[in-house]
Coordinates of C-alpha atoms and ligand atoms in Angstrom, one line a residue:
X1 CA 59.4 -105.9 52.9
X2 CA 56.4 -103.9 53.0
X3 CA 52.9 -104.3 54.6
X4 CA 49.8 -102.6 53.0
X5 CA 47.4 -102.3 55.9
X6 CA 44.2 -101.0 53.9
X7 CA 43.8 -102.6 50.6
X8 CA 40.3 -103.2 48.6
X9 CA 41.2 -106.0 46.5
X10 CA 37.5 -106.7 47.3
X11 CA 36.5 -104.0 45.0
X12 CA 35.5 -104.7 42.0
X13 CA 37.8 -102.5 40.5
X14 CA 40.0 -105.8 40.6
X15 CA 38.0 -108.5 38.9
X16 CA 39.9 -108.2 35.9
X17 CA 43.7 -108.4 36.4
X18 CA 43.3 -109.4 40.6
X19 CA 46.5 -111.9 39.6
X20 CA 48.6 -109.7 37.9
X21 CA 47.7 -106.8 40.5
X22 CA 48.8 -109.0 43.0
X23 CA 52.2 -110.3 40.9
X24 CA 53.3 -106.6 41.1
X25 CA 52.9 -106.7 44.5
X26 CA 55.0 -108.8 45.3
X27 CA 57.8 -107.6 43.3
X28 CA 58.0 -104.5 44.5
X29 CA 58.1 -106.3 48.4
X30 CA 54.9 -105.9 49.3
X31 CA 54.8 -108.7 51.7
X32 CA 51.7 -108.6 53.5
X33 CA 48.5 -106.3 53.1
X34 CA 45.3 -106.3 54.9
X35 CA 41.7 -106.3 52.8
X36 CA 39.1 -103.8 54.2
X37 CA 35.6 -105.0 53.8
X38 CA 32.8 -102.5 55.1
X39 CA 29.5 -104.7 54.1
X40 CA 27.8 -107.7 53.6
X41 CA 29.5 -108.2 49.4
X42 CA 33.2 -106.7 50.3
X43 CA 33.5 -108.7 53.5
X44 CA 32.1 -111.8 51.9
X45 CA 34.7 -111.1 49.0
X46 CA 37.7 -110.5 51.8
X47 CA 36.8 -113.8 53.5
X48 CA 37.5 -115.5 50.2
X49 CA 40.5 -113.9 49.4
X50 CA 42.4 -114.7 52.8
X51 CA 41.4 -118.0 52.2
X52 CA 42.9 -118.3 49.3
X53 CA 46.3 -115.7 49.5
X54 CA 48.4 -116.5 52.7
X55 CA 49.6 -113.0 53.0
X56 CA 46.8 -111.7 53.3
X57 CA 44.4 -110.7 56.1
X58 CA 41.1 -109.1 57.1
X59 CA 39.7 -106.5 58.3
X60 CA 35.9 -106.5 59.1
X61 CA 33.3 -104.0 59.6
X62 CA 30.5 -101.8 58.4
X63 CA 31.1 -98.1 57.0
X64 CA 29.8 -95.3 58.5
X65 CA 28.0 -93.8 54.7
X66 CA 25.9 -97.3 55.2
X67 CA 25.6 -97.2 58.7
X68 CA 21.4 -96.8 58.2
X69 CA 21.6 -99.9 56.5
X70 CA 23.4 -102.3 58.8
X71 CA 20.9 -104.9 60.8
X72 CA 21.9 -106.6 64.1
X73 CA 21.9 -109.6 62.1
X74 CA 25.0 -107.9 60.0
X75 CA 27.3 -107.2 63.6
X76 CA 26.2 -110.5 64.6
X77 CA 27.3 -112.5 61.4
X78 CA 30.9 -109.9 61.7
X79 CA 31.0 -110.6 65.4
X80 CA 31.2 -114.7 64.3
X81 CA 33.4 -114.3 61.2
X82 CA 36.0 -113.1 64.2
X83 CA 36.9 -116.4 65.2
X84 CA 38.3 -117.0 61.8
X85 CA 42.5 -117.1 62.3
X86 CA 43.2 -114.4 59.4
X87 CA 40.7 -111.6 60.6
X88 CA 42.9 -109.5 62.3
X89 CA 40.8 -106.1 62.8
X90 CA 37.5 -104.8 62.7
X91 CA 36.8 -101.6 60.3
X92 CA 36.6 -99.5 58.5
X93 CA 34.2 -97.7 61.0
X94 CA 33.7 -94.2 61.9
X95 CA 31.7 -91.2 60.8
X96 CA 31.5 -89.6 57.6
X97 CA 30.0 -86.0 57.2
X98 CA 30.7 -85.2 54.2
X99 CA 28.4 -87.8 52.6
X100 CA 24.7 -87.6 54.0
X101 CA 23.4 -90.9 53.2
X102 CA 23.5 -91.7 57.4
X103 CA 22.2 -89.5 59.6
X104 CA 24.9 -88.1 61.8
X105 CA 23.2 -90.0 65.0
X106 CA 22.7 -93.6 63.4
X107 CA 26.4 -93.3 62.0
X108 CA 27.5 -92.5 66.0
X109 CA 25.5 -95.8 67.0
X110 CA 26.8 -97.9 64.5
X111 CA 30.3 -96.7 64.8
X112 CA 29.8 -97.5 69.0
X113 CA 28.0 -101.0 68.7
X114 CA 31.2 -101.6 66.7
X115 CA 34.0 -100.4 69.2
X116 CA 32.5 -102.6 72.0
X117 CA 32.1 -105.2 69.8
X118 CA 36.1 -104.8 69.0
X119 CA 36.6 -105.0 72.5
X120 CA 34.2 -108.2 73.3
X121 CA 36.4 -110.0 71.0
X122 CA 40.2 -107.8 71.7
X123 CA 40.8 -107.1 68.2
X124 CA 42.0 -103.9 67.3
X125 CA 39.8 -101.1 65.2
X126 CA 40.3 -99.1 62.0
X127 CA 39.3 -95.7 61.9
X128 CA 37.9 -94.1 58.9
X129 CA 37.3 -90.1 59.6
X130 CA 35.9 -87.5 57.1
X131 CA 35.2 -84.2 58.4
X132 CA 34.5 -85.5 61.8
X133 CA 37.7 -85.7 64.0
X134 CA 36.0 -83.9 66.9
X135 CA 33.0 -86.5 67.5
X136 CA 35.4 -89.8 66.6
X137 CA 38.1 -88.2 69.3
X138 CA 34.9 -88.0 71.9
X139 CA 33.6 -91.5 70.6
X140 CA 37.2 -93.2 71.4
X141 CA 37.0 -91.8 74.2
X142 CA 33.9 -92.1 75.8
X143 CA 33.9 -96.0 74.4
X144 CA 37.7 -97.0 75.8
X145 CA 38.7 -98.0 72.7
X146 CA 42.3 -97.4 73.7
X147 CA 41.9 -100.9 75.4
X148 CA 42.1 -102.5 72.0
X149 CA 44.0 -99.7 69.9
X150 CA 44.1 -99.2 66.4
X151 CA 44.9 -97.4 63.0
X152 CA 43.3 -93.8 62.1
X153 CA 43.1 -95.1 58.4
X154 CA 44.7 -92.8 55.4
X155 CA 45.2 -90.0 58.2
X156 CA 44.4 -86.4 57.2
X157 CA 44.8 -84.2 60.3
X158 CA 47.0 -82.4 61.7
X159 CA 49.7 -83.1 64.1
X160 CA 47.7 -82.0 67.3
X161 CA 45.1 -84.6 66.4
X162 CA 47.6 -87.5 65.3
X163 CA 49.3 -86.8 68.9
X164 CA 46.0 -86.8 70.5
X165 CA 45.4 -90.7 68.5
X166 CA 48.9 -91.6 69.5
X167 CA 47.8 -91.3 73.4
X168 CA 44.6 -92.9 72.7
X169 CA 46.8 -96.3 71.5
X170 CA 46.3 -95.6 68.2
X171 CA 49.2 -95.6 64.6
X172 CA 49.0 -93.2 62.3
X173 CA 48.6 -95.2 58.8
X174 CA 49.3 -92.6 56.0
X175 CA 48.8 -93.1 52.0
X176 CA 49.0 -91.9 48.5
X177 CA 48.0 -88.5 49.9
X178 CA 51.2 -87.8 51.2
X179 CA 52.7 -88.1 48.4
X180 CA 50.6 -85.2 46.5
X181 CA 52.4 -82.1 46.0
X182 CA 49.8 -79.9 47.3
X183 CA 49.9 -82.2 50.7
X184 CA 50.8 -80.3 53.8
X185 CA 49.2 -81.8 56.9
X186 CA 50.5 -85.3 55.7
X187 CA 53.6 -84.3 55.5
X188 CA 54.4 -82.2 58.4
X189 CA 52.4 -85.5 60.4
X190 CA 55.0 -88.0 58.7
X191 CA 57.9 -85.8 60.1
X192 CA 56.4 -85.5 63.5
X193 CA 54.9 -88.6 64.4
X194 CA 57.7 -91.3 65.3
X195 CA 58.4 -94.3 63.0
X196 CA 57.4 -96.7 65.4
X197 CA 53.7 -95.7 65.7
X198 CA 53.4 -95.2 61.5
X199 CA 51.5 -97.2 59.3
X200 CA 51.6 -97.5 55.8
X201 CA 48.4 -98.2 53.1
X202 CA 47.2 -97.6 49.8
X203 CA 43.8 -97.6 50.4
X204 CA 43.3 -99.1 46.4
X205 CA 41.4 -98.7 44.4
X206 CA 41.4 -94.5 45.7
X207 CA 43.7 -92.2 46.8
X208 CA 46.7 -93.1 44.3
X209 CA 50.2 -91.5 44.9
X210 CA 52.2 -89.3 42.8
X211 CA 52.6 -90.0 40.4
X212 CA 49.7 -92.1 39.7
X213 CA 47.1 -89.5 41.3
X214 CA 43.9 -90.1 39.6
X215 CA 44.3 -93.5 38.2
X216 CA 43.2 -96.9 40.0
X217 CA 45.3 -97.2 43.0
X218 CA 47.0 -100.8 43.9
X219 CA 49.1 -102.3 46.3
X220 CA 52.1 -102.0 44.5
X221 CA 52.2 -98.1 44.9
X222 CA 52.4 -98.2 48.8
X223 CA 56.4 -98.4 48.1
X224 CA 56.0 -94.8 47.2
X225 CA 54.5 -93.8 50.6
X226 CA 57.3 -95.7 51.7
X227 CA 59.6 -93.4 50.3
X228 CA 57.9 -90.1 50.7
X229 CA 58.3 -90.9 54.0
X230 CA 61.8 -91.9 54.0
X231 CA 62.6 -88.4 52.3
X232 CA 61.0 -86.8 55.0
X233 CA 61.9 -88.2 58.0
X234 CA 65.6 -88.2 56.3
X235 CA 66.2 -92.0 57.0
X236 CA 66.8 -95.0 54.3
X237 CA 63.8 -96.5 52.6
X238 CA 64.7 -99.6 54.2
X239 CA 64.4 -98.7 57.7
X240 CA 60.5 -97.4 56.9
X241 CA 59.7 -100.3 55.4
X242 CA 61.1 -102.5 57.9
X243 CA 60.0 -100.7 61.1
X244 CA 56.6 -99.9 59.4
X245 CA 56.5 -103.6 58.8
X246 CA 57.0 -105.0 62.5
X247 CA 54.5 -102.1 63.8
X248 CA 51.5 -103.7 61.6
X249 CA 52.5 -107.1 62.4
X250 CA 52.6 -106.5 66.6
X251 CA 49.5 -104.1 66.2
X252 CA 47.8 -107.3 64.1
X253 CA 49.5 -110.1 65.8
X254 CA 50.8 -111.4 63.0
X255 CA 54.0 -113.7 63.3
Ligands
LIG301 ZN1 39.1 -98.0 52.9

């Protein structure tokens, strides 16, 4: 059994094949995953997809390289799609610097009206971080969002800042990147941080593992995160993907 907690099968990078993508999912024990939307087409497009797959679930937010764009009458229309049974998070959210679409301000806002609405409605957040760990660990902070917890999203950092998450409530979800060759803050975070507080994702369409790096990414692959992680930590495959498993179901309150 595995659980991919950040998948974009809203992307339109899956149109084409979304069945077979899906097929090959499941036979390589990919259980449950979680689809990301992050604006007014992807959620739209996640809402219909968790309607019709029982396995999966949704997570609902607004991106931080859009974050100029979003209206009150976007949070408010996410804010209602909460009561739905199968949205289990809200996300992605954050700050991205290395992008300057948002102004660094508006993406602060947007990323705060979003934590408190996560904690009007107790569902936990996902965290997307690029080249901003120091504001988002002040942000988590200064908003309580360890009241509601969460998932620092295809984590990059190193193991000071994962250990810093792991106090604020948070798991540490790692991808295809840990996997790369050339990856050494992944790694040295997958043997530090304890199995019960790791996540597992693929993040598709991006970020594909080894071997795949480069190509469209899918659900399918997160069993090789899986067993990067295994090799690492020197345990079985089987106990990553289990424990990994009950960690996203309790942190999503899924049965
Ligand atoms: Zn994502």
């Amino acid at each position: 059994m595995l659980f991919d907690t950040h998948a974009h099968l809203n992307a339109e990078q899956f149109e084409e094949d979304l069945e077979e993508v899906v097929t090959r999912a499941q036979e390589s024990g990919v259980e449950n995953m979680v689809i990301v939307g992050f604006d007014r087409p992807t959620i739209t497009r996640a809402m219909e997809l968790v309607e019709q797959y029982d396995f999966m679930y949704a997570s609902i937010g607004w991106h931080p390289v859009d974050a100029v764009d979003m209206t009150d009458e976007d949070l408010a229309w996410i804010e209602d799609l909460t009561s739905h049974p199968k949205v289990v998070a809200i996300g992605e959210m954050g700050l991205d610097y290395y992008w300057d679409k948002s102004p660094k301000e508006v993406q602060k806002e947007v990323f705060r009206r979003q934590i408190q609405l996560a904690k009007r409605v107790k569902l936990p957040i996902v965290i997307h971080n690029r080249e901003a760990t120091a504001d988002i660990v002040d942000i988590l902070k200064e908003e309580g969002a360890s009241e509601v917890g969460g998932i620092m999203h295809c984590f990059s950092g190193s193991v000071e800042v994962a250990q810093e998450c792991l106090l604020m409530n948070f798991y540490i979800s790692l991808g295809g990147p840990v996997t790369f060759k050339n990856a050494r803050k992944p790694k040295e975070v997958a043997e530090a941080v304890p199995l019960d507080k790791l996540l597992i994702e693929t993040d598709c369409p991006y970020l594909a593992p080894h071997p795949y790096r480069g190509k469209r990414n899918e659900p399918s692959y997160v069993k090789l995160v899986a067993e990067q992680i295994a090799e690492l930590k020197g345990i079985s495959y089987e106990e990553v993907a289990a424990i990994t498993t009950a960690n996203a179901k309790k942190l999503f309150a899924i049965k």
